[in-house]
Amino acid sequence: IFGRFREAWQNPRWRIVISALFLGAFCGTLEVTLPLNDLFVAARTKLRHEKASGDIVVVKIDDRTVEALGYNDVNPGLDAKLIEILMKNGAKDIYFARKYPFSMRSSGAPQLVEALKAYRGRVYFGAAAIPGEGARPVLEIGTAKEFRQYAGDVSLVVRRHPMNLDFAFPITSPSIVGPVPSISASMADYANTKTDLFVNPNFAIDYRSIPSISYIDVIEGQMDSAAIKGRTFVIGLTSSMAELRPIPL
């Protein structure tokens, strides 16, 4: 084999082919060309803009909500009320895009259990990576088991590209309870147990066109039922105390 390789290396054309193969394998393994690809995608994104379909609605736990409630966060009792209002008006699914830190000792926890039981399999809680897990993080399932027995888990893991030029989301993440789909894969009903597959968000979609409403408006009944039916709802923290990630470029 080595003799044939030396013979091929003497041929200039084969030398070019072999060098290209080694260079491609090296760049692919270390992802050194990823920033160039991200810049190309960003340039393409700038030239085309799309509006969101409107099938997904964001419910914002914003400063208005925090100020109206007089607390830094909502509680399971309020979440139970939110679930009831959305589901009774025809919501498809509800995703809590956050780690759920509450326990059965939290205010309104029994009401949340009843709401989850009534809509079993249609409410999902986010799970984040265990700190310090490296490039292939394992999820930390922090949601109380009393809630999880009637709800699903979704991964909130985000992989940042070099220089924050783009993000990627693993389609599935490993956890102590088995493979957990990403929030996007779950919404798309895409099932795949491989943990080395990633999807990049489409930043050509104008985030300002994504429908949103304040959490406090929902629980106070200030939302048109026609804007609820058949839609998927994502509940997330957007108050000034929440962690924010800038959109690449």
Coordinates of C-alpha atoms in Angstrom, one line a residue:
I1 CA 0.0 0.0 0.0
F2 CA 2.8 2.4 1.0
G3 CA 4.6 1.6 -2.2
R4 CA 1.6 2.4 -4.3
F5 CA 1.1 5.6 -2.4
R6 CA 4.7 6.7 -3.0
E7 CA 4.3 5.9 -6.7
A8 CA 1.0 7.9 -6.9
W9 CA 2.7 10.8 -5.0
Q10 CA 5.3 11.1 -7.8
N11 CA 2.5 11.9 -10.2
P12 CA 1.6 15.7 -10.0
R13 CA -2.1 15.1 -10.7
W14 CA -2.5 12.4 -8.1
R15 CA -0.5 14.6 -5.7
I16 CA -3.1 17.3 -6.1
V17 CA -6.0 14.8 -5.5
I18 CA -4.4 13.3 -2.4
S19 CA -3.6 16.7 -1.0
A20 CA -7.2 17.9 -1.6
L21 CA -8.5 14.8 0.2
F22 CA -6.3 15.2 3.2
L23 CA -7.1 19.0 3.4
G24 CA -10.8 18.3 3.1
A25 CA -10.7 15.7 5.8
F26 CA -8.7 18.0 8.1
C27 CA -11.0 21.0 7.6
G28 CA -14.1 18.9 8.0
T29 CA -12.9 17.2 11.2
L30 CA -11.8 20.5 12.9
E31 CA -14.6 22.6 11.3
V32 CA -12.1 25.3 10.4
T33 CA -14.2 26.4 7.4
L34 CA -17.4 26.8 9.5
P35 CA -17.0 30.6 9.8
L36 CA -16.7 30.9 6.1
N37 CA -19.9 28.9 5.6
D38 CA -21.7 30.9 8.3
L39 CA -20.7 34.2 6.5
F40 CA -22.0 32.8 3.3
V41 CA -25.3 31.8 4.9
A42 CA -25.5 35.2 6.6
A43 CA -25.0 37.1 3.3
R44 CA -27.7 35.0 1.7
T45 CA -30.0 35.6 4.6
K46 CA -29.6 39.4 4.2
L47 CA -30.8 39.1 0.6
R48 CA -34.0 37.3 1.4
H49 CA -36.6 37.9 4.0
E50 CA -39.6 35.8 5.0
K51 CA -42.5 36.3 7.4
A52 CA -43.4 33.7 10.0
S53 CA -46.3 31.4 9.2
G54 CA -48.1 32.4 12.4
D55 CA -48.6 28.8 13.5
I56 CA -46.3 29.3 16.5
V57 CA -47.2 32.0 19.1
V58 CA -44.8 33.2 21.8
V59 CA -46.2 33.9 25.2
K60 CA -43.9 36.4 26.9
I61 CA -43.2 36.4 30.6
D62 CA -42.2 40.1 30.2
D63 CA -41.7 43.1 32.4
R64 CA -45.4 43.9 32.2
T65 CA -46.2 40.4 33.6
V66 CA -43.6 40.7 36.3
E67 CA -44.8 44.1 37.4
A68 CA -48.5 43.2 37.3
L69 CA -47.9 40.1 39.5
G70 CA -45.4 41.7 41.8
Y71 CA -43.0 38.7 41.6
N72 CA -39.8 38.0 39.7
D73 CA -41.5 34.9 38.1
V74 CA -44.8 33.2 37.6
N75 CA -45.8 30.0 39.5
P76 CA -47.3 26.6 38.7
G77 CA -50.8 27.8 39.7
L78 CA -50.6 30.6 37.1
D79 CA -49.2 28.2 34.5
A80 CA -52.1 25.9 35.2
K81 CA -54.5 28.7 34.5
L82 CA -52.6 29.6 31.3
I83 CA -52.8 26.0 30.1
E84 CA -56.5 25.8 30.8
I85 CA -57.2 29.0 28.9
L86 CA -55.1 28.1 25.9
M87 CA -56.3 24.5 25.6
K88 CA -60.0 25.3 26.1
N89 CA -59.7 27.8 23.2
G90 CA -58.2 25.2 20.9
A91 CA -54.4 25.4 21.3
K92 CA -52.5 22.5 19.7
D93 CA -49.5 22.1 22.0
I94 CA -47.8 24.2 24.7
Y95 CA -44.0 24.3 25.2
F96 CA -42.3 25.9 28.2
A97 CA -39.0 27.0 26.7
R98 CA -37.2 27.2 30.0
K99 CA -36.0 25.0 32.8
Y100 CA -38.9 24.4 35.1
P101 CA -37.6 25.1 38.6
F102 CA -40.8 24.6 40.6
S103 CA -41.7 21.7 42.9
M104 CA -44.9 20.3 44.5
R105 CA -44.2 22.8 47.4
S106 CA -44.6 25.7 44.9
S107 CA -47.8 27.8 44.9
G108 CA -50.5 26.1 42.8
A109 CA -48.5 22.9 42.1
P110 CA -51.6 20.6 42.6
Q111 CA -53.6 22.7 40.1
L112 CA -50.8 22.3 37.5
V113 CA -50.7 18.5 38.0
E114 CA -54.5 18.5 37.3
A115 CA -54.1 20.6 34.2
L116 CA -51.2 18.5 32.8
K117 CA -53.3 15.3 33.5
A118 CA -56.2 16.8 31.6
Y119 CA -54.0 17.5 28.6
R120 CA -51.6 14.6 28.9
G121 CA -48.9 14.6 26.2
R122 CA -49.7 18.1 24.9
V123 CA -47.5 20.1 27.3
Y124 CA -43.7 20.1 27.3
F125 CA -41.0 21.3 29.6
G126 CA -37.5 22.4 28.6
A127 CA -34.3 20.7 29.8
A128 CA -30.9 22.3 29.7
A129 CA -27.4 20.7 29.6
I130 CA -25.5 19.8 32.7
P131 CA -22.8 22.4 33.2
G132 CA -19.3 21.4 32.0
E133 CA -20.4 18.5 29.8
G134 CA -18.4 19.7 26.8
A135 CA -19.2 19.4 23.1
R136 CA -21.8 16.6 23.6
P137 CA -23.7 17.7 26.7
V138 CA -26.0 15.5 28.7
L139 CA -29.4 17.0 29.6
E140 CA -30.3 17.7 33.2
I141 CA -33.9 16.8 33.7
G142 CA -34.9 19.2 36.4
T143 CA -38.7 19.2 36.1
A144 CA -40.4 17.6 39.1
K145 CA -41.5 14.0 38.5
E146 CA -45.0 14.9 39.5
F147 CA -45.2 17.2 36.5
R148 CA -43.2 15.0 34.1
Q149 CA -45.5 12.0 34.4
Y150 CA -48.1 13.9 32.4
A151 CA -45.8 16.1 30.3
G152 CA -43.0 15.7 27.8
D153 CA -39.4 16.8 27.9
V154 CA -37.7 18.8 25.1
S155 CA -34.0 19.8 24.8
L156 CA -33.0 23.5 25.0
V157 CA -29.4 22.8 24.1
V158 CA -27.9 25.3 21.7
R159 CA -24.5 24.8 20.0
R160 CA -22.7 28.1 19.3
H161 CA -20.6 28.4 16.2
P162 CA -17.1 30.1 16.3
M163 CA -17.4 33.9 16.8
N164 CA -21.1 33.5 17.4
L165 CA -21.8 33.7 13.6
D166 CA -24.6 31.1 13.9
F167 CA -26.3 28.6 16.1
A168 CA -27.1 24.9 15.7
F169 CA -29.6 22.8 17.6
P170 CA -29.1 19.1 18.1
I171 CA -32.2 17.2 16.9
T172 CA -31.8 14.8 19.9
S173 CA -29.8 15.1 23.1
P174 CA -28.8 12.4 25.5
S175 CA -30.1 12.4 29.1
I176 CA -30.3 10.2 32.1
V177 CA -33.8 9.2 31.0
G178 CA -32.9 8.5 27.4
P179 CA -32.8 10.5 24.1
V180 CA -34.8 13.8 24.3
P181 CA -35.9 15.6 21.2
S182 CA -35.1 19.3 20.7
I183 CA -38.0 21.7 21.0
S184 CA -37.9 22.3 17.2
A185 CA -37.9 18.6 16.4
S186 CA -40.8 17.9 18.8
M187 CA -42.8 20.7 17.2
A188 CA -42.1 19.2 13.7
D189 CA -43.0 15.7 14.9
Y190 CA -39.6 14.6 13.8
A191 CA -38.2 11.6 15.6
N192 CA -34.6 10.5 15.4
T193 CA -32.5 9.0 18.2
K194 CA -29.1 10.0 16.8
T195 CA -27.4 12.6 18.9
D196 CA -24.9 13.8 16.3
L197 CA -27.4 15.5 14.0
F198 CA -27.9 19.2 14.0
V199 CA -30.3 21.8 12.5
N200 CA -29.6 25.5 11.9
P201 CA -32.3 28.0 12.4
N202 CA -33.6 30.0 9.4
F203 CA -32.7 33.6 10.3
A204 CA -34.3 34.8 7.0
I205 CA -37.6 34.7 8.9
D206 CA -38.2 38.1 10.4
Y207 CA -38.4 37.5 14.1
R208 CA -40.7 40.6 14.4
S209 CA -43.3 38.8 12.4
I210 CA -43.6 36.0 14.9
P211 CA -46.9 36.5 16.8
S212 CA -46.5 37.1 20.5
I213 CA -48.6 38.1 23.5
S214 CA -47.8 39.0 27.1
Y215 CA -48.4 36.2 29.7
I216 CA -50.5 38.6 31.8
D217 CA -52.8 39.3 28.9
V218 CA -53.5 35.6 28.4
I219 CA -54.4 34.8 32.1
E220 CA -56.5 38.0 32.2
G221 CA -58.5 36.9 29.1
Q222 CA -57.2 39.7 26.9
M223 CA -56.6 37.4 23.9
D224 CA -58.9 36.7 20.9
S225 CA -59.8 33.0 20.9
A226 CA -59.5 33.0 17.1
A227 CA -55.8 33.7 17.6
I228 CA -55.4 30.5 19.7
K229 CA -57.2 27.7 17.8
G230 CA -54.8 25.3 16.1
R231 CA -51.6 27.1 17.1
T232 CA -48.6 26.0 19.1
F233 CA -47.6 28.1 22.0
V234 CA -44.1 28.7 23.4
I235 CA -43.8 30.2 26.9
G236 CA -40.6 32.0 27.6
L237 CA -38.9 34.5 29.8
T238 CA -38.4 37.8 28.0
S239 CA -38.2 40.2 31.0
S240 CA -35.2 42.3 31.6
M241 CA -33.9 39.7 34.0
A242 CA -33.9 36.9 31.4
E243 CA -30.8 35.7 29.5
L244 CA -30.8 37.1 26.0
R245 CA -28.9 35.8 23.0
P246 CA -28.2 38.2 20.1
I247 CA -29.2 37.1 16.6
P248 CA -26.1 36.4 14.5
L249 CA -25.1 39.2 12.1

